[in-house]
Amino acid sequence: MLYIDAASQLHYDKAANFALTCPHCQVLAHLTPVSVPNFGQLVAFKPSHVGVVYRCDSCNSPVFLKYPVKIYSTNRIELATDFSELERAPEQFNFTYLPEEPELLFREALVCFSIGAYNAFASMCRRVAQAVFAELGDNGKLKMFDQLNDVREIADLDAETFNIMRKVLFATDAEPRPNIPTLEAFQAGVLLEVMKDLLYQSYVRRGQLQQAMMMRRHALEDTHSKITPLTKASS
Ligand SMILES: [Zn+2]
C-alpha cells in the first residue's frame, strides 16, 4: 500500500526495505523520500502520474521516481507501486579487450538499455554482432553460435526466448521483415546477459588470459636473468 496523505506525507508499508540500484553510486541502497508533491496541488490538477524524489542513503544523491496514480480519494492519493525510474544505473562492462567498432556500438547499446529503449537496444545488438562477425570471420561466427547454444543450456532458456536471441543476433537484414523481433523488458534483459557473455567469451577471456600468460613469461625471464648459470658459477 502506497499513498500520499492530506498532509503531503508519503506512506508505504514496505518503506523500510525499499532499495534500488542508485544511478549515481551504483550501490543497491535504501531510498528515503525527501520531496513529495503537495496534496492540494495534486488534487487540484489530478495528474495521472506523480513524481517523488528520494535520497540515496549511500551517496545522498537525489533519485527521481514516477508512479501511476490509482485513485484520488478525499484524504489520500493511492499510487501504484510499479514506478518508473527517470535515471537508471548504467550497465557495466569491461571494454578493455574489445576492438574499436564493437566497443563503440556496444556502449551505445548499453545506453539504449539503460533508458529502457529495448528495441533500439536490440537493433544495436544486431550491429554489434555484425561488427564482431566481420572482425572474427566465419569461424568466429560459428563459434559464437555454439556459445549461444551453451548459454541456452546453462541458463535453461526456453525455446521462444532462445529463438528471439538467435534472430536478433544471427538473422540477416536481408531476411523478410521483421528480421529483428520486438522485445519486451524481460527478453531485453536476457539479451543483455547473452551479449555480455558472448563478448566476454570472444574477447575479454582471451585478452585476460593472454595478458596473464605474458606477465608469467616476463616474471620467468626476470628470474632467469638474475640467476648465474651453474656452469659459469663453478668455473
Ligand atoms: Zn547513490
PDB file of C-alpha atoms and ligand atoms in Angstrom:
ATOM      1  CA  MET A   1       0.000   0.000   0.000  1.00  0.00           C
ATOM      2  CA  LEU A   2       1.471   3.295  -1.138  1.00  0.00           C
ATOM      3  CA  TYR A   3      -0.278   6.640  -0.718  1.00  0.00           C
ATOM      4  CA  ILE A   4       0.138  10.352  -0.078  1.00  0.00           C
ATOM      5  CA  ASP A   5      -1.962  11.645   2.821  1.00  0.00           C
ATOM      6  CA  ALA A   6      -3.654  15.074   3.149  1.00  0.00           C
ATOM      7  CA  ALA A   7      -0.526  16.394   4.918  1.00  0.00           C
ATOM      8  CA  SER A   8       1.543  15.517   1.814  1.00  0.00           C
ATOM      9  CA  GLN A   9       3.329  12.669   3.603  1.00  0.00           C
ATOM     10  CA  LEU A  10       4.218   9.522   1.703  1.00  0.00           C
ATOM     11  CA  HIS A  11       3.174   6.255   3.349  1.00  0.00           C
ATOM     12  CA  TYR A  12       4.493   2.920   2.185  1.00  0.00           C
ATOM     13  CA  ASP A  13       4.201  -0.343   4.122  1.00  0.00           C
ATOM     14  CA  LYS A  14       7.479  -1.606   2.621  1.00  0.00           C
ATOM     15  CA  ALA A  15       9.351   1.698   3.063  1.00  0.00           C
ATOM     16  CA  ALA A  16      11.902   0.188   5.476  1.00  0.00           C
ATOM     17  CA  ASN A  17      13.094  -2.285   2.823  1.00  0.00           C
ATOM     18  CA  PHE A  18      12.754  -0.052  -0.211  1.00  0.00           C
ATOM     19  CA  ALA A  19      16.064  -0.310  -2.079  1.00  0.00           C
ATOM     20  CA  LEU A  20      17.205   0.299  -5.643  1.00  0.00           C
ATOM     21  CA  THR A  21      20.483   0.359  -7.533  1.00  0.00           C
ATOM     22  CA  CYS A  22      21.348   4.050  -7.347  1.00  0.00           C
ATOM     23  CA  PRO A  23      22.010   5.621 -10.797  1.00  0.00           C
ATOM     24  CA  HIS A  24      24.754   7.791  -9.251  1.00  0.00           C
ATOM     25  CA  CYS A  25      26.809   5.500  -6.996  1.00  0.00           C
ATOM     26  CA  GLN A  26      25.609   2.150  -8.433  1.00  0.00           C
ATOM     27  CA  VAL A  27      25.106   0.778  -4.909  1.00  0.00           C
ATOM     28  CA  LEU A  28      21.947  -1.167  -4.062  1.00  0.00           C
ATOM     29  CA  ALA A  29      20.865   1.323  -1.425  1.00  0.00           C
ATOM     30  CA  HIS A  30      17.845   2.146   0.705  1.00  0.00           C
ATOM     31  CA  LEU A  31      15.883   5.183  -0.532  1.00  0.00           C
ATOM     32  CA  THR A  32      14.344   7.787   1.772  1.00  0.00           C
ATOM     33  CA  PRO A  33      11.597  10.065   0.363  1.00  0.00           C
ATOM     34  CA  VAL A  34      12.696  13.711   0.630  1.00  0.00           C
ATOM     35  CA  SER A  35      10.376  15.508  -1.749  1.00  0.00           C
ATOM     36  CA  VAL A  36       6.719  14.526  -2.053  1.00  0.00           C
ATOM     37  CA  PRO A  37       4.333  16.677  -4.136  1.00  0.00           C
ATOM     38  CA  ASN A  38       1.805  18.846  -2.331  1.00  0.00           C
ATOM     39  CA  PHE A  39      -1.509  17.066  -1.704  1.00  0.00           C
ATOM     40  CA  GLY A  40      -3.641  20.152  -2.524  1.00  0.00           C
ATOM     41  CA  GLN A  41      -1.829  20.711  -5.821  1.00  0.00           C
ATOM     42  CA  LEU A  42      -2.259  17.075  -6.835  1.00  0.00           C
ATOM     43  CA  VAL A  43      -5.962  17.101  -6.010  1.00  0.00           C
ATOM     44  CA  ALA A  44      -6.424  20.353  -7.936  1.00  0.00           C
ATOM     45  CA  PHE A  45      -4.774  19.086 -11.132  1.00  0.00           C
ATOM     46  CA  LYS A  46      -5.183  15.274 -10.777  1.00  0.00           C
ATOM     47  CA  PRO A  47      -2.177  14.232 -12.880  1.00  0.00           C
ATOM     48  CA  SER A  48      -2.134  10.569 -13.969  1.00  0.00           C
ATOM     49  CA  HIS A  49       1.432  10.165 -12.679  1.00  0.00           C
ATOM     50  CA  VAL A  50       3.153  11.528  -9.593  1.00  0.00           C
ATOM     51  CA  GLY A  51       6.879  12.126  -9.174  1.00  0.00           C
ATOM     52  CA  VAL A  52       8.675  11.576  -5.877  1.00  0.00           C
ATOM     53  CA  VAL A  53      12.281  12.473  -5.128  1.00  0.00           C
ATOM     54  CA  TYR A  54      14.218  10.157  -2.834  1.00  0.00           C
ATOM     55  CA  ARG A  55      17.619  10.451  -1.235  1.00  0.00           C
ATOM     56  CA  CYS A  56      20.054   7.593  -1.836  1.00  0.00           C
ATOM     57  CA  ASP A  57      21.179   6.523   1.663  1.00  0.00           C
ATOM     58  CA  SER A  58      24.560   5.545   0.239  1.00  0.00           C
ATOM     59  CA  CYS A  59      25.639   8.725  -1.638  1.00  0.00           C
ATOM     60  CA  ASN A  60      22.912  11.276  -0.731  1.00  0.00           C
ATOM     61  CA  SER A  61      22.152  11.970  -4.402  1.00  0.00           C
ATOM     62  CA  PRO A  62      18.548  12.559  -5.483  1.00  0.00           C
ATOM     63  CA  VAL A  63      16.751   9.666  -7.159  1.00  0.00           C
ATOM     64  CA  PHE A  64      13.600  10.523  -9.138  1.00  0.00           C
ATOM     65  CA  LEU A  65      10.768   8.001  -9.416  1.00  0.00           C
ATOM     66  CA  LYS A  66       7.423   8.323 -11.156  1.00  0.00           C
ATOM     67  CA  TYR A  67       4.304   6.438 -10.005  1.00  0.00           C
ATOM     68  CA  PRO A  68       0.954   5.928 -11.737  1.00  0.00           C
ATOM     69  CA  VAL A  69      -1.963   7.206  -9.626  1.00  0.00           C
ATOM     70  CA  LYS A  70      -4.551   4.550  -8.709  1.00  0.00           C
ATOM     71  CA  ILE A  71      -7.244   6.652  -7.017  1.00  0.00           C
ATOM     72  CA  TYR A  72      -7.810  10.230  -5.865  1.00  0.00           C
ATOM     73  CA  SER A  73      -9.935   9.867  -2.732  1.00  0.00           C
ATOM     74  CA  THR A  74     -10.951  12.539  -0.216  1.00  0.00           C
ATOM     75  CA  ASN A  75      -7.989  12.281   2.127  1.00  0.00           C
ATOM     76  CA  ARG A  76      -5.413  10.204   0.311  1.00  0.00           C
ATOM     77  CA  ILE A  77      -3.941   9.633  -3.141  1.00  0.00           C
ATOM     78  CA  GLU A  78      -3.197   5.995  -3.757  1.00  0.00           C
ATOM     79  CA  LEU A  79      -0.252   5.199  -6.019  1.00  0.00           C
ATOM     80  CA  ALA A  80       0.599   2.003  -7.884  1.00  0.00           C
ATOM     81  CA  THR A  81       3.947   0.548  -6.815  1.00  0.00           C
ATOM     82  CA  ASP A  82       5.205  -0.086 -10.367  1.00  0.00           C
ATOM     83  CA  PHE A  83       7.272   3.088 -10.589  1.00  0.00           C
ATOM     84  CA  SER A  84       9.483   4.129 -13.474  1.00  0.00           C
ATOM     85  CA  GLU A  85      12.986   5.425 -12.896  1.00  0.00           C
ATOM     86  CA  LEU A  86      13.880   8.725 -14.540  1.00  0.00           C
ATOM     87  CA  GLU A  87      17.572   7.879 -14.413  1.00  0.00           C
ATOM     88  CA  ARG A  88      18.845   4.336 -14.442  1.00  0.00           C
ATOM     89  CA  ALA A  89      22.230   2.998 -13.363  1.00  0.00           C
ATOM     90  CA  PRO A  90      24.329   2.435 -16.493  1.00  0.00           C
ATOM     91  CA  GLU A  91      25.124  -1.213 -17.209  1.00  0.00           C
ATOM     92  CA  GLN A  92      28.776  -2.069 -16.570  1.00  0.00           C
ATOM     93  CA  PHE A  93      31.060  -3.967 -18.925  1.00  0.00           C
ATOM     94  CA  ASN A  94      34.825  -4.388 -19.207  1.00  0.00           C
ATOM     95  CA  PHE A  95      35.590  -2.878 -22.628  1.00  0.00           C
ATOM     96  CA  THR A  96      39.397  -3.207 -22.367  1.00  0.00           C
ATOM     97  CA  TYR A  97      39.768  -6.080 -24.826  1.00  0.00           C
ATOM     98  CA  LEU A  98      37.078  -5.161 -27.356  1.00  0.00           C
ATOM     99  CA  PRO A  99      38.061  -3.894 -30.826  1.00  0.00           C
ATOM    100  CA  GLU A 100      37.077  -0.304 -31.603  1.00  0.00           C
ATOM    101  CA  GLU A 101      33.874  -0.863 -33.611  1.00  0.00           C
ATOM    102  CA  PRO A 102      32.182  -3.454 -31.359  1.00  0.00           C
ATOM    103  CA  GLU A 103      33.139  -1.302 -28.355  1.00  0.00           C
ATOM    104  CA  LEU A 104      31.590   1.868 -29.795  1.00  0.00           C
ATOM    105  CA  LEU A 105      28.392   0.050 -30.798  1.00  0.00           C
ATOM    106  CA  PHE A 106      28.021  -1.914 -27.573  1.00  0.00           C
ATOM    107  CA  ARG A 107      28.497   1.240 -25.484  1.00  0.00           C
ATOM    108  CA  GLU A 108      25.550   2.798 -27.320  1.00  0.00           C
ATOM    109  CA  ALA A 109      23.573  -0.430 -26.948  1.00  0.00           C
ATOM    110  CA  LEU A 110      24.018  -0.177 -23.153  1.00  0.00           C
ATOM    111  CA  VAL A 111      22.802   3.433 -23.208  1.00  0.00           C
ATOM    112  CA  CYS A 112      19.642   2.269 -25.028  1.00  0.00           C
ATOM    113  CA  PHE A 113      19.144  -0.479 -22.448  1.00  0.00           C
ATOM    114  CA  SER A 114      19.660   1.897 -19.521  1.00  0.00           C
ATOM    115  CA  ILE A 115      16.865   4.196 -20.674  1.00  0.00           C
ATOM    116  CA  GLY A 116      14.531   1.292 -21.364  1.00  0.00           C
ATOM    117  CA  ALA A 117      14.657   1.655 -25.180  1.00  0.00           C
ATOM    118  CA  TYR A 118      14.651  -2.119 -25.578  1.00  0.00           C
ATOM    119  CA  ASN A 119      14.039  -2.287 -29.326  1.00  0.00           C
ATOM    120  CA  ALA A 120      16.733   0.282 -30.029  1.00  0.00           C
ATOM    121  CA  PHE A 121      18.902  -1.902 -27.786  1.00  0.00           C
ATOM    122  CA  ALA A 122      18.060  -4.997 -29.892  1.00  0.00           C
ATOM    123  CA  SER A 123      18.908  -3.134 -33.118  1.00  0.00           C
ATOM    124  CA  MET A 124      22.247  -2.049 -31.649  1.00  0.00           C
ATOM    125  CA  CYS A 125      22.962  -5.647 -30.554  1.00  0.00           C
ATOM    126  CA  ARG A 126      22.438  -6.737 -34.175  1.00  0.00           C
ATOM    127  CA  ARG A 127      25.014  -4.123 -35.234  1.00  0.00           C
ATOM    128  CA  VAL A 128      27.443  -5.268 -32.542  1.00  0.00           C
ATOM    129  CA  ALA A 129      27.032  -8.857 -33.739  1.00  0.00           C
ATOM    130  CA  GLN A 130      27.639  -7.810 -37.361  1.00  0.00           C
ATOM    131  CA  ALA A 131      30.798  -5.932 -36.348  1.00  0.00           C
ATOM    132  CA  VAL A 132      32.028  -8.922 -34.345  1.00  0.00           C
ATOM    133  CA  PHE A 133      31.337 -11.375 -37.191  1.00  0.00           C
ATOM    134  CA  ALA A 134      33.205  -9.116 -39.629  1.00  0.00           C
ATOM    135  CA  GLU A 135      36.115  -8.989 -37.201  1.00  0.00           C
ATOM    136  CA  LEU A 136      36.229 -12.686 -36.240  1.00  0.00           C
ATOM    137  CA  GLY A 137      35.271 -14.167 -39.640  1.00  0.00           C
ATOM    138  CA  ASP A 138      33.002 -17.137 -40.396  1.00  0.00           C
ATOM    139  CA  ASN A 139      34.779 -19.333 -37.891  1.00  0.00           C
ATOM    140  CA  GLY A 140      34.218 -16.787 -35.162  1.00  0.00           C
ATOM    141  CA  LYS A 141      30.551 -16.538 -36.110  1.00  0.00           C
ATOM    142  CA  LEU A 142      30.140 -20.324 -35.854  1.00  0.00           C
ATOM    143  CA  LYS A 143      31.917 -20.302 -32.504  1.00  0.00           C
ATOM    144  CA  MET A 144      29.572 -17.596 -31.249  1.00  0.00           C
ATOM    145  CA  PHE A 145      26.580 -19.633 -32.328  1.00  0.00           C
ATOM    146  CA  ASP A 146      27.945 -22.564 -30.293  1.00  0.00           C
ATOM    147  CA  GLN A 147      28.388 -20.197 -27.352  1.00  0.00           C
ATOM    148  CA  LEU A 148      24.774 -19.077 -27.688  1.00  0.00           C
ATOM    149  CA  ASN A 149      23.758 -22.749 -27.517  1.00  0.00           C
ATOM    150  CA  ASP A 150      25.885 -23.107 -24.382  1.00  0.00           C
ATOM    151  CA  VAL A 151      24.103 -20.142 -22.818  1.00  0.00           C
ATOM    152  CA  ARG A 152      20.771 -21.750 -23.712  1.00  0.00           C
ATOM    153  CA  GLU A 153      21.789 -24.906 -21.878  1.00  0.00           C
ATOM    154  CA  ILE A 154      23.454 -23.275 -18.860  1.00  0.00           C
ATOM    155  CA  ALA A 155      20.761 -20.631 -18.325  1.00  0.00           C
ATOM    156  CA  ASP A 156      17.958 -23.042 -19.260  1.00  0.00           C
ATOM    157  CA  LEU A 157      16.429 -20.654 -21.838  1.00  0.00           C
ATOM    158  CA  ASP A 158      13.052 -21.706 -23.205  1.00  0.00           C
ATOM    159  CA  ALA A 159      12.716 -22.268 -26.968  1.00  0.00           C
ATOM    160  CA  GLU A 160      10.898 -18.987 -27.585  1.00  0.00           C
ATOM    161  CA  THR A 161      13.443 -16.814 -25.769  1.00  0.00           C
ATOM    162  CA  PHE A 162      16.325 -18.669 -27.427  1.00  0.00           C
ATOM    163  CA  ASN A 163      14.778 -18.103 -30.865  1.00  0.00           C
ATOM    164  CA  ILE A 164      14.454 -14.379 -30.187  1.00  0.00           C
ATOM    165  CA  MET A 165      18.160 -14.195 -29.215  1.00  0.00           C
ATOM    166  CA  ARG A 166      19.109 -16.221 -32.291  1.00  0.00           C
ATOM    167  CA  LYS A 167      17.055 -13.981 -34.608  1.00  0.00           C
ATOM    168  CA  VAL A 168      18.359 -10.719 -33.140  1.00  0.00           C
ATOM    169  CA  LEU A 169      21.994 -11.762 -33.391  1.00  0.00           C
ATOM    170  CA  PHE A 170      22.239 -14.238 -36.260  1.00  0.00           C
ATOM    171  CA  ALA A 171      19.448 -13.417 -38.743  1.00  0.00           C
ATOM    172  CA  THR A 172      20.461 -11.032 -41.533  1.00  0.00           C
ATOM    173  CA  ASP A 173      18.991  -7.703 -42.587  1.00  0.00           C
ATOM    174  CA  ALA A 174      18.079  -9.298 -45.969  1.00  0.00           C
ATOM    175  CA  GLU A 175      15.555 -11.675 -44.383  1.00  0.00           C
ATOM    176  CA  PRO A 176      11.836 -10.832 -44.544  1.00  0.00           C
ATOM    177  CA  ARG A 177      10.587  -8.327 -42.001  1.00  0.00           C
ATOM    178  CA  PRO A 178      10.574  -8.302 -39.032  1.00  0.00           C
ATOM    179  CA  ASN A 179      14.022  -9.869 -39.039  1.00  0.00           C
ATOM    180  CA  ILE A 180      14.596  -8.322 -35.618  1.00  0.00           C
ATOM    181  CA  PRO A 181      11.729  -9.378 -33.341  1.00  0.00           C
ATOM    182  CA  THR A 182      10.060  -6.881 -30.984  1.00  0.00           C
ATOM    183  CA  LEU A 183      11.429  -7.221 -27.461  1.00  0.00           C
ATOM    184  CA  GLU A 184       9.875  -6.735 -24.043  1.00  0.00           C
ATOM    185  CA  ALA A 185      11.757  -5.829 -20.868  1.00  0.00           C
ATOM    186  CA  PHE A 186      12.460  -9.402 -19.781  1.00  0.00           C
ATOM    187  CA  GLN A 187      13.694 -10.514 -23.214  1.00  0.00           C
ATOM    188  CA  ALA A 188      15.897  -7.424 -23.436  1.00  0.00           C
ATOM    189  CA  GLY A 189      17.367  -8.337 -20.046  1.00  0.00           C
ATOM    190  CA  VAL A 190      18.136 -11.842 -21.297  1.00  0.00           C
ATOM    191  CA  LEU A 191      19.651 -10.401 -24.489  1.00  0.00           C
ATOM    192  CA  LEU A 192      21.867  -8.132 -22.374  1.00  0.00           C
ATOM    193  CA  GLU A 193      23.222 -11.096 -20.405  1.00  0.00           C
ATOM    194  CA  VAL A 194      23.698 -13.087 -23.630  1.00  0.00           C
ATOM    195  CA  MET A 195      25.635 -10.203 -25.226  1.00  0.00           C
ATOM    196  CA  LYS A 196      27.858  -9.755 -22.193  1.00  0.00           C
ATOM    197  CA  ASP A 197      28.638 -13.467 -22.153  1.00  0.00           C
ATOM    198  CA  LEU A 198      29.309 -13.717 -25.913  1.00  0.00           C
ATOM    199  CA  LEU A 199      31.610 -10.674 -25.873  1.00  0.00           C
ATOM    200  CA  TYR A 200      33.313 -11.954 -22.735  1.00  0.00           C
ATOM    201  CA  GLN A 201      33.958 -15.340 -24.337  1.00  0.00           C
ATOM    202  CA  SER A 202      35.089 -13.869 -27.675  1.00  0.00           C
ATOM    203  CA  TYR A 203      37.352 -11.069 -26.413  1.00  0.00           C
ATOM    204  CA  VAL A 204      37.626 -10.478 -22.671  1.00  0.00           C
ATOM    205  CA  ARG A 205      38.502 -14.038 -21.648  1.00  0.00           C
ATOM    206  CA  ARG A 206      41.102 -14.365 -24.409  1.00  0.00           C
ATOM    207  CA  GLY A 207      42.578 -10.917 -23.673  1.00  0.00           C
ATOM    208  CA  GLN A 208      42.809 -11.556 -19.939  1.00  0.00           C
ATOM    209  CA  LEU A 209      44.413 -14.983 -20.451  1.00  0.00           C
ATOM    210  CA  GLN A 210      46.926 -13.653 -22.977  1.00  0.00           C
ATOM    211  CA  GLN A 211      47.880 -10.823 -20.660  1.00  0.00           C
ATOM    212  CA  ALA A 212      48.203 -13.146 -17.669  1.00  0.00           C
ATOM    213  CA  MET A 213      50.448 -15.516 -19.699  1.00  0.00           C
ATOM    214  CA  MET A 214      52.590 -12.587 -20.839  1.00  0.00           C
ATOM    215  CA  MET A 215      53.053 -11.490 -17.217  1.00  0.00           C
ATOM    216  CA  ARG A 216      54.080 -15.042 -16.256  1.00  0.00           C
ATOM    217  CA  ARG A 217      56.623 -15.126 -19.083  1.00  0.00           C
ATOM    218  CA  HIS A 218      58.089 -11.749 -18.064  1.00  0.00           C
ATOM    219  CA  ALA A 219      58.296 -12.848 -14.437  1.00  0.00           C
ATOM    220  CA  LEU A 220      60.109 -16.030 -15.521  1.00  0.00           C
ATOM    221  CA  GLU A 221      62.548 -14.121 -17.746  1.00  0.00           C
ATOM    222  CA  ASP A 222      63.311 -11.728 -14.863  1.00  0.00           C
ATOM    223  CA  THR A 223      64.101 -14.625 -12.531  1.00  0.00           C
ATOM    224  CA  HIS A 224      66.334 -16.263 -15.177  1.00  0.00           C
ATOM    225  CA  SER A 225      68.331 -13.095 -15.750  1.00  0.00           C
ATOM    226  CA  LYS A 226      69.060 -12.801 -12.008  1.00  0.00           C
ATOM    227  CA  ILE A 227      70.383 -16.353 -11.617  1.00  0.00           C
ATOM    228  CA  THR A 228      74.018 -17.015 -12.551  1.00  0.00           C
ATOM    229  CA  PRO A 229      74.161 -20.068 -14.739  1.00  0.00           C
ATOM    230  CA  LEU A 230      75.633 -23.078 -12.888  1.00  0.00           C
ATOM    231  CA  THR A 231      78.460 -23.705 -15.411  1.00  0.00           C
ATOM    232  CA  LYS A 232      79.779 -20.144 -15.012  1.00  0.00           C
ATOM    233  CA  ALA A 233      79.434 -20.198 -11.232  1.00  0.00           C
ATOM    234  CA  SER A 234      81.514 -23.346 -10.810  1.00  0.00           C
ATOM    235  CA  SER A 235      84.413 -22.303 -13.078  1.00  0.00           C
TER     236      SER A 235
HETATM  237 ZN    ZN B   1      23.740   6.590  -4.515  1.00  0.00          ZN
END
